[in-house]
Amino acid sequence: MPNISKLSIKSARNALEKKEFSAHDLTQTYLDAIREKDGDPPSGQGRAGIHAFLEVFGDASEQAELADKKIANGENLPLLGIPVAIKDNMLMDGKRATAGSKILEGFVSPYDSTAVKKLKDAGAIILGRTNMDEFAMGSSTESSAYGVTKNPHDLSLVPGGSSGGSAAAVAANLALAALGSDTGGSIRQPAAFCGVVGLKPTYGRVSRSGLIALASSLDQIGPFTKTVGDAEILYDVLKGRDALDSTTITEETYASGKKFSRVIGIPQAFVDGEGIDESIRNNFKEALDKFKSLGYEIKDVELSHIKYALATYYIIMPAEASSNLARFDGVKYGFHKDGKDVIEDYFQTRGEGFGREVRRRIILGTYVLSSGYYDEYYGSALKMKALITAELNRAFEEIDFILTPTTPTPAFKLGEKTADPLAMYLADIFTVPANIAGLPSMSIPSGFDHALPLGIELTAGLGREDNLFVAGKEFLGE
Ligand code: GLN
């Protein structure tokens, strides 16, 4: 049987080609690991184990047998026989999708999201769907309607969020790789908390068709992997123009960038801000020294608007979310609750179907978009978005990367921030700027604090994922 704790996509593909093990054996090993470590079958609250998965697909072994046939026929696809997990907000034909919400209870996807279709076409085996904060709103995977996910490094801690199930699955070797979505940090923050690689691509590089939307101008799908090389393999499969998503871009869109010269910019004032844990500061200094020893030039970069990114995000994101979530009316999808009349049906369905955090954001979003406050809030946020974007794009004429910690603290205790939404929102301080400006950004493991993983975040200019892969591999010694 394969030793999955040591496998990467790259090494697994080699071993499958050389027939060291079959896709069937590999898949079975992951299914056994899930059974052992992920807890009892989904039952909502109070499960023992990690609870990364909301559902493990009964047809996983069948998919593996098909992959073995293709391998025997000499087919060579980039993910052939590779077991992956998918965040529960990406549609998979014939499978349930809930986005972690009761309001989508019982909903079955009528088609494949483009990202999932691309994985299938590349030969991947889809193991199941992973837990997430409800509608991807959160930084801890505690707002899921289907129970919390725990950090595999310490079951009393959160795995981060909103893609906490996917991050935990990869960290605990319950899948070789996973997909998540990142609107304000939901791939990078849980990647840091769980000690894996997480990439948010340039806005428009990966199709959002079939992704249940949070905030459409910020959402991007991306991979969780154990190595940067694996993130690159998945990114190459996922990227590309898609007729089903008019915001997707091609390779050429940002082709004429600056030449790569190993220059890292540090927004020092931002990194030295309030609320940054001592362990994070120390780890960040060590990471900087490591980049210096690898021959990178470190420069201070003045970014005077970036401190407004989080406030800007918490106006634009709920505004778009309130509009996107209007479709969940108890008529078209999933959960329905009867009232006296149609209007009451809506109130009953949405009042009971949506959780607290989702209702809070709908109220916030409709408020900032209301005619009396539109200019003051939403209009101002759009202006600030333009300023932040312009300032960052200007910076990337001189530097190749911005380096910050991924998170201000290591993973926190389950329940520690659930009563204080503002404290929870601060977990995104370093991740949201990349979403506001559409930039590619990747969290890579940078060491441990008392056995808890920490991460650093590299952000590059538009379309420059290639630079992220070079620097990430050099940093991790791949
Ligand atoms: N934690 C952030 C939020 O709650 C980011 C979510 C995300 O990226 N999906 O909005």
Coordinates of C-alpha atoms and ligand atoms in Angstrom, one line a residue:
M1 CA 0.0 0.0 0.0
P2 CA 1.3 3.5 -0.8
N3 CA 2.7 5.6 2.1
I4 CA 0.4 8.6 1.6
S5 CA 2.0 10.8 4.1
K6 CA 5.0 11.1 1.8
L7 CA 3.2 11.5 -1.5
S8 CA 2.8 14.5 -3.7
I9 CA 0.8 14.6 -7.0
K10 CA 4.1 14.5 -8.8
S11 CA 5.5 11.4 -7.0
A12 CA 2.1 9.7 -7.0
R13 CA 1.8 10.2 -10.8
N14 CA 5.3 8.6 -11.3
A15 CA 4.4 5.7 -9.0
L16 CA 1.1 5.1 -10.9
E17 CA 2.9 5.2 -14.2
K18 CA 5.5 2.7 -13.0
K19 CA 2.7 0.5 -11.6
E20 CA 4.2 0.7 -8.1
F21 CA 0.6 0.9 -6.9
S22 CA -2.8 1.2 -8.7
A23 CA -5.2 4.1 -8.5
H24 CA -7.6 1.7 -6.8
D25 CA -5.0 1.0 -4.0
L26 CA -4.3 4.7 -3.7
T27 CA -7.9 5.6 -3.4
Q28 CA -8.6 2.8 -1.0
T29 CA -5.8 4.1 1.2
Y30 CA -7.3 7.5 1.3
L31 CA -10.8 6.1 2.0
D32 CA -9.4 4.1 4.9
A33 CA -7.7 7.2 6.3
I34 CA -10.9 9.1 6.1
R35 CA -12.8 6.4 7.9
E36 CA -10.1 6.3 10.6
K37 CA -9.5 10.0 11.2
D38 CA -12.6 12.0 9.9
G39 CA -15.1 10.6 12.3
D40 CA -18.5 9.0 12.0
P41 CA -20.7 9.4 9.0
P42 CA -22.0 13.0 8.7
S43 CA -24.4 13.7 11.5
G44 CA -24.0 17.4 12.0
Q45 CA -22.8 18.5 15.5
G46 CA -20.6 16.7 17.9
R47 CA -18.7 14.4 15.6
A48 CA -15.5 12.8 16.8
G49 CA -12.6 13.3 14.5
I50 CA -11.6 16.0 12.1
H51 CA -14.9 16.2 10.1
A52 CA -13.2 17.6 6.9
F53 CA -15.8 15.9 4.7
L54 CA -19.5 16.4 4.5
E55 CA -19.8 13.5 2.1
V56 CA -17.5 10.8 0.8
F57 CA -18.7 9.6 -2.6
G58 CA -19.7 6.0 -3.0
D59 CA -18.4 5.9 -6.5
A60 CA -14.8 6.8 -5.6
S61 CA -13.6 3.2 -6.1
E62 CA -15.4 3.0 -9.4
Q63 CA -13.7 6.2 -10.5
A64 CA -10.3 4.7 -9.5
E65 CA -11.0 1.5 -11.5
L66 CA -11.7 3.7 -14.6
A67 CA -8.4 5.5 -14.0
D68 CA -6.6 2.2 -13.8
K69 CA -8.0 1.2 -17.1
K70 CA -6.8 4.5 -18.7
I71 CA -3.4 4.0 -17.2
A72 CA -3.3 0.5 -18.6
N73 CA -4.2 1.9 -22.0
G74 CA -1.2 4.2 -21.8
E75 CA -3.2 7.5 -21.3
N76 CA -1.1 10.2 -19.6
L77 CA -3.2 12.9 -18.1
P78 CA -1.9 15.4 -15.5
L79 CA -4.1 14.1 -12.6
L80 CA -4.9 10.6 -13.8
G81 CA -5.6 8.5 -10.6
I82 CA -5.1 11.4 -8.2
P83 CA -7.6 11.5 -5.3
V84 CA -8.9 15.1 -4.6
A85 CA -11.5 16.7 -2.4
I86 CA -13.8 19.6 -3.4
K87 CA -15.2 22.4 -1.3
D88 CA -18.9 22.1 -1.0
N89 CA -19.6 25.2 -3.0
M90 CA -18.6 23.8 -6.4
L91 CA -21.2 22.0 -8.4
M92 CA -20.7 18.4 -9.3
D93 CA -23.2 16.8 -11.7
G94 CA -25.6 14.6 -9.8
K95 CA -24.1 15.3 -6.4
R96 CA -25.4 17.3 -3.5
A97 CA -24.1 20.8 -2.9
T98 CA -24.9 22.9 0.1
A99 CA -22.3 25.6 0.5
G100 CA -22.4 24.7 4.2
S101 CA -26.0 26.1 4.4
K102 CA -29.3 24.6 5.5
I103 CA -31.0 26.6 2.8
L104 CA -29.4 24.3 0.2
E105 CA -30.3 21.1 2.1
G106 CA -31.2 18.4 -0.5
F107 CA -30.1 20.4 -3.5
V108 CA -28.5 18.2 -6.2
S109 CA -26.3 19.9 -8.8
P110 CA -27.6 19.6 -12.4
Y111 CA -24.2 20.1 -14.0
D112 CA -20.5 20.3 -13.3
S113 CA -18.7 23.5 -12.4
T114 CA -16.0 24.2 -14.9
A115 CA -13.3 23.7 -12.3
V116 CA -14.6 20.2 -11.4
K117 CA -15.1 19.3 -15.1
K118 CA -11.4 20.3 -15.7
L119 CA -10.3 18.1 -12.9
K120 CA -12.4 15.2 -14.2
D121 CA -11.1 15.6 -17.7
A122 CA -7.5 15.6 -16.3
G123 CA -8.2 12.2 -14.7
A124 CA -8.7 13.1 -11.1
I125 CA -10.7 10.9 -8.7
I126 CA -13.2 13.0 -6.7
L127 CA -13.3 11.6 -3.1
G128 CA -16.0 13.9 -1.7
R129 CA -17.2 17.3 -0.7
T130 CA -15.6 19.2 2.2
N131 CA -17.0 21.3 5.0
M132 CA -16.9 25.1 4.8
D133 CA -18.3 28.2 6.5
E134 CA -21.8 28.9 5.4
F135 CA -21.7 30.5 1.9
A136 CA -17.9 30.9 2.5
M137 CA -18.5 33.5 5.2
G138 CA -16.0 33.0 7.9
S139 CA -12.4 32.3 8.9
S140 CA -12.9 29.2 11.0
T141 CA -15.4 26.7 9.4
E142 CA -17.5 27.1 12.5
S143 CA -20.4 28.8 10.6
S144 CA -21.2 25.6 8.7
A145 CA -24.8 24.3 9.2
Y146 CA -23.3 20.8 9.3
G147 CA -20.9 21.0 12.3
V148 CA -17.4 22.3 12.8
T149 CA -14.2 21.0 11.2
K150 CA -11.1 20.7 13.5
N151 CA -7.5 21.4 12.9
P152 CA -5.6 18.1 12.3
H153 CA -2.6 19.5 14.2
D154 CA -4.7 20.0 17.4
L155 CA -8.4 19.0 17.5
S156 CA -9.2 21.8 20.0
L157 CA -8.3 24.4 17.3
V158 CA -10.0 25.7 14.2
P159 CA -8.6 24.8 10.8
G160 CA -9.3 28.3 9.5
G161 CA -11.9 29.1 6.9
S162 CA -13.9 29.3 5.0
S163 CA -12.3 26.4 3.1
G164 CA -11.4 24.7 6.3
G165 CA -12.5 21.2 5.3
S166 CA -10.3 21.2 2.2
A167 CA -7.3 22.5 4.1
A168 CA -7.8 19.9 6.9
A169 CA -8.3 17.1 4.3
V170 CA -4.9 17.8 2.7
A171 CA -3.1 18.4 5.9
A172 CA -4.4 15.2 7.5
N173 CA -3.7 13.1 4.3
L174 CA -7.3 12.5 3.7
A175 CA -6.9 13.7 0.1
L176 CA -3.8 14.3 -2.0
A177 CA -5.1 17.8 -3.0
A178 CA -8.2 19.8 -2.7
L179 CA -10.0 22.8 -4.2
G180 CA -11.1 25.8 -2.2
S181 CA -12.5 29.2 -3.0
D182 CA -11.0 32.5 -1.8
T183 CA -13.0 35.8 -1.6
G184 CA -11.0 37.5 1.1
G185 CA -8.5 34.8 2.2
S186 CA -10.5 31.6 2.4
I187 CA -7.8 29.5 0.7
R188 CA -4.7 31.1 2.1
Q189 CA -5.7 31.6 5.8
P190 CA -6.8 27.9 6.3
A191 CA -3.7 26.8 4.4
A192 CA -1.5 28.7 6.9
F193 CA -3.4 27.3 9.9
C194 CA -3.1 23.7 8.6
G195 CA 0.4 23.9 7.3
V196 CA -0.2 23.3 3.6
V197 CA 0.2 25.4 0.3
G198 CA -2.8 27.4 -0.8
L199 CA -3.1 29.5 -4.0
K200 CA -5.5 32.2 -4.9
P201 CA -5.0 32.8 -8.6
T202 CA -5.3 36.1 -10.5
Y203 CA -9.0 37.2 -10.7
G204 CA -10.4 35.7 -13.9
R205 CA -7.7 33.0 -14.3
V206 CA -10.0 30.2 -13.1
S207 CA -13.6 30.0 -14.2
R208 CA -16.3 30.7 -11.6
S209 CA -19.0 28.9 -13.5
G210 CA -20.7 26.5 -11.1
L211 CA -19.1 28.1 -8.0
I212 CA -21.9 29.1 -5.6
A213 CA -21.1 32.9 -5.4
L214 CA -20.2 34.9 -2.3
A215 CA -18.9 38.1 -3.9
S216 CA -18.5 37.8 -7.6
S217 CA -15.9 40.5 -8.1
L218 CA -13.6 38.9 -5.5
D219 CA -14.2 35.1 -5.7
Q220 CA -11.6 32.8 -7.2
I221 CA -11.2 29.0 -7.1
G222 CA -7.7 27.6 -6.2
P223 CA -5.8 24.6 -5.0
F224 CA -4.7 23.2 -1.6
T225 CA -1.6 21.0 -1.9
K226 CA 1.4 19.8 0.0
T227 CA 4.0 21.2 -2.3
V228 CA 4.2 24.3 -4.5
G229 CA 5.0 22.0 -7.5
D230 CA 1.6 20.4 -6.9
A231 CA -0.2 23.8 -6.8
E232 CA 1.4 24.6 -10.1
I233 CA 0.1 21.3 -11.6
L234 CA -3.5 22.0 -10.4
Y235 CA -3.3 25.6 -11.5
D236 CA -2.3 24.5 -15.0
V237 CA -5.3 22.2 -15.1
L238 CA -7.7 24.8 -13.7
K239 CA -6.8 28.0 -15.6
G240 CA -8.2 29.2 -18.9
R241 CA -10.8 31.2 -20.6
D242 CA -14.3 29.8 -20.3
A243 CA -17.3 30.8 -22.4
L244 CA -19.4 30.2 -19.3
D245 CA -17.7 32.9 -17.3
S246 CA -17.3 36.2 -19.1
T247 CA -14.8 37.5 -16.5
T248 CA -12.2 34.8 -17.4
I249 CA -9.0 36.0 -19.1
T250 CA -6.4 34.4 -21.3
E251 CA -2.6 33.9 -20.9
E252 CA -2.1 37.1 -23.0
T253 CA -4.2 39.4 -20.9
Y254 CA -1.3 40.3 -18.5
A255 CA 1.6 39.0 -20.7
S256 CA 3.6 42.2 -20.8
G257 CA 4.7 42.4 -17.2
K258 CA 8.0 43.3 -15.5
K259 CA 11.0 41.0 -16.0
F260 CA 11.5 38.7 -13.0
S261 CA 14.4 40.0 -10.8
R262 CA 13.9 38.4 -7.4
V263 CA 12.8 41.6 -5.6
I264 CA 10.5 41.4 -2.6
G265 CA 8.7 44.4 -1.2
I266 CA 7.8 44.6 2.5
P267 CA 5.0 46.9 3.5
Q268 CA 6.7 47.4 6.9
A269 CA 4.1 49.6 8.6
F270 CA 1.3 47.1 7.6
V271 CA 3.3 44.1 8.9
D272 CA 4.1 45.9 12.1
G273 CA 0.4 46.8 12.8
E274 CA -1.5 46.1 15.9
G275 CA -2.8 42.7 16.8
I276 CA 0.1 40.7 15.2
D277 CA 1.2 37.9 17.4
E278 CA 4.8 37.7 18.6
S279 CA 5.2 34.2 17.1
I280 CA 4.1 35.5 13.7
R281 CA 6.6 38.5 13.8
N282 CA 9.5 36.2 14.7
N283 CA 8.6 33.6 12.1
F284 CA 8.2 36.4 9.5
K285 CA 11.7 37.7 10.3
E286 CA 13.1 34.2 9.8
A287 CA 11.4 33.8 6.5
L288 CA 12.8 37.2 5.4
D289 CA 16.3 36.0 6.3
K290 CA 15.8 32.8 4.4
F291 CA 14.7 34.7 1.2
K292 CA 17.9 36.9 1.6
S293 CA 20.1 33.9 1.8
L294 CA 18.4 32.6 -1.3
G295 CA 19.6 35.7 -3.1
Y296 CA 16.4 37.8 -3.0
E297 CA 16.6 41.6 -2.6
I298 CA 14.4 42.9 0.1
K299 CA 12.9 46.4 -0.2
D300 CA 10.6 48.5 1.9
V301 CA 7.5 49.4 0.0
E302 CA 5.2 52.2 0.9
L303 CA 1.6 51.2 0.5
S304 CA -0.5 53.9 2.2
H305 CA -3.9 52.7 1.2
I306 CA -3.6 49.0 2.1
K307 CA -4.7 49.6 5.7
Y308 CA -8.2 50.4 4.3
A309 CA -8.4 47.1 2.4
L310 CA -10.3 45.2 5.2
A311 CA -12.9 48.0 5.7
T312 CA -13.3 48.2 1.9
Y313 CA -13.7 44.5 1.7
Y314 CA -16.4 44.4 4.4
I315 CA -18.5 46.8 2.4
I316 CA -18.1 45.4 -1.1
M317 CA -18.3 41.7 -0.1
P318 CA -21.6 42.0 1.8
A319 CA -23.1 44.2 -0.9
E320 CA -22.4 41.6 -3.5
A321 CA -23.4 38.8 -1.2
S322 CA -26.8 40.3 -0.4
S323 CA -27.5 40.5 -4.1
N324 CA -26.2 37.0 -4.9
L325 CA -28.1 35.4 -2.0
A326 CA -31.4 36.9 -3.2
R327 CA -31.9 33.8 -5.4
F328 CA -32.4 31.6 -2.3
D329 CA -36.1 32.1 -1.9
G330 CA -37.4 28.6 -1.1
V331 CA -38.8 28.2 -4.6
K332 CA -35.8 27.5 -6.8
Y333 CA -33.5 25.5 -4.6
G334 CA -33.3 23.2 -1.6
F335 CA -35.0 24.1 1.7
H336 CA -38.5 25.5 1.8
K337 CA -40.7 26.5 4.7
D338 CA -44.4 27.4 4.3
G339 CA -45.8 30.7 5.5
K340 CA -49.4 32.1 5.1
D341 CA -48.6 33.5 1.7
V342 CA -45.8 33.8 -0.8
I343 CA -44.1 36.7 1.0
E344 CA -44.3 34.8 4.3
D345 CA -42.8 31.8 2.6
Y346 CA -39.7 33.9 1.8
F347 CA -39.4 35.2 5.3
Q348 CA -39.8 31.7 6.8
T349 CA -37.5 30.0 4.4
R350 CA -34.7 32.7 4.6
G351 CA -35.1 33.2 8.3
E352 CA -34.7 29.6 9.1
G353 CA -32.5 28.5 6.1
F354 CA -29.7 31.1 6.6
G355 CA -27.5 31.1 9.7
R356 CA -26.6 34.1 11.8
E357 CA -23.5 35.2 9.9
V358 CA -25.3 35.1 6.6
R359 CA -28.2 37.1 7.8
R360 CA -25.8 39.6 9.3
R361 CA -24.1 40.1 6.0
I362 CA -27.4 40.3 4.0
I363 CA -28.5 43.1 6.4
L364 CA -25.1 44.9 6.1
G365 CA -25.1 44.5 2.3
T366 CA -28.6 45.8 1.7
Y367 CA -27.9 48.7 4.0
V368 CA -24.7 49.8 2.2
L369 CA -26.6 49.6 -1.1
S370 CA -29.7 51.4 0.1
S371 CA -30.5 54.6 -1.8
G372 CA -29.7 56.8 1.2
Y373 CA -26.3 55.3 2.0
Y374 CA -25.1 54.0 -1.4
D375 CA -22.7 56.9 -2.0
E376 CA -21.5 57.1 1.5
Y377 CA -20.6 53.4 1.8
Y378 CA -20.7 51.4 -1.4
G379 CA -19.6 54.3 -3.6
S380 CA -16.7 55.2 -1.2
A381 CA -15.6 51.6 -1.0
L382 CA -15.4 51.4 -4.8
K383 CA -13.3 54.5 -4.9
M384 CA -11.0 53.0 -2.3
K385 CA -10.8 49.8 -4.2
A386 CA -9.6 51.7 -7.2
L387 CA -6.9 53.5 -5.1
I388 CA -5.7 50.3 -3.5
T389 CA -5.5 48.6 -6.9
A390 CA -3.6 51.4 -8.6
E391 CA -1.2 51.6 -5.7
L392 CA -0.5 47.9 -5.8
N393 CA -0.1 47.8 -9.5
R394 CA 2.3 50.7 -9.4
A395 CA 4.4 48.8 -6.7
F396 CA 4.7 45.8 -9.0
E397 CA 6.5 47.9 -11.6
E398 CA 9.5 47.9 -9.2
I399 CA 9.1 44.6 -7.2
D400 CA 8.1 41.0 -8.0
F401 CA 6.4 40.2 -4.7
I402 CA 4.9 41.6 -1.6
L403 CA 5.6 39.4 1.4
T404 CA 3.6 39.4 4.6
P405 CA 2.6 36.9 7.2
T406 CA -0.6 35.1 5.9
T407 CA -2.4 35.6 9.3
P408 CA -1.9 37.8 12.3
T409 CA -2.1 34.8 14.7
P410 CA -1.7 31.0 14.6
A411 CA -4.8 28.8 14.6
F412 CA -7.1 29.8 17.4
K413 CA -9.4 27.8 19.7
L414 CA -12.7 26.5 18.6
G415 CA -15.4 28.9 19.8
E416 CA -12.8 31.6 20.7
K417 CA -14.1 34.2 18.1
T418 CA -17.6 33.0 17.3
A419 CA -19.2 35.6 19.6
D420 CA -17.1 38.5 18.2
P421 CA -17.5 38.9 14.5
L422 CA -15.1 41.8 14.3
A423 CA -12.3 39.7 15.8
M424 CA -13.0 37.0 13.3
Y425 CA -12.9 39.6 10.4
L426 CA -9.4 40.7 11.5
A427 CA -8.1 37.2 10.6
D428 CA -8.2 38.4 7.0
I429 CA -6.1 41.6 7.4
F430 CA -3.2 40.3 5.2
T431 CA -5.2 38.3 2.7
V432 CA -7.9 40.7 1.5
P433 CA -5.7 43.2 -0.4
A434 CA -5.0 40.6 -3.1
N435 CA -8.7 40.0 -3.6
I436 CA -9.5 43.7 -3.8
A437 CA -6.8 44.2 -6.5
G438 CA -7.4 40.8 -8.2
L439 CA -3.7 39.7 -7.6
P440 CA -2.4 36.2 -7.4
S441 CA -1.4 35.3 -3.9
M442 CA -0.1 32.1 -2.2
S443 CA 0.4 31.0 1.3
I444 CA 3.3 28.6 2.0
P445 CA 4.3 26.9 5.2
S446 CA 7.0 28.8 7.0
G447 CA 7.6 26.8 10.2
F448 CA 5.9 26.1 13.5
D449 CA 5.1 27.8 16.8
H450 CA 4.7 25.1 19.5
A451 CA 3.8 22.5 17.0
L452 CA 1.3 24.8 15.3
P453 CA 1.9 25.5 11.6
L454 CA 2.5 29.1 10.4
G455 CA 2.4 30.5 6.9
I456 CA 3.8 33.4 4.9
E457 CA 2.0 35.0 2.0
L458 CA 3.6 35.9 -1.3
T459 CA 1.6 38.2 -3.6
A460 CA 2.7 38.9 -7.2
G461 CA 1.6 41.2 -10.0
L462 CA -1.4 40.4 -12.2
G463 CA -1.0 37.1 -14.1
R464 CA 2.4 36.4 -12.4
E465 CA 1.6 33.0 -10.8
D466 CA 4.8 31.8 -12.5
N467 CA 6.9 34.0 -10.2
L468 CA 5.0 32.7 -7.2
F469 CA 5.9 29.1 -8.2
V470 CA 9.6 30.0 -8.6
A471 CA 9.9 31.7 -5.2
G472 CA 7.7 29.2 -3.4
K473 CA 9.7 26.3 -4.6
E474 CA 13.0 28.0 -3.7
F475 CA 11.7 28.8 -0.3
L476 CA 10.6 25.2 0.4
G477 CA 13.6 23.7 -1.2
E478 CA 11.6 21.8 -3.8
Ligands
GLN1 N1 -13.0 35.2 6.0 C1 -13.5 36.1 5.0 C2 -14.9 36.3 5.1 O1 -15.5 35.9 6.1 C3 -13.1 35.5 3.7 C4 -14.1 34.6 3.1 C5 -13.7 34.0 1.8 O2 -12.6 34.2 1.3 N2 -14.6 33.2 1.3 O3 -15.5 37.0 4.3

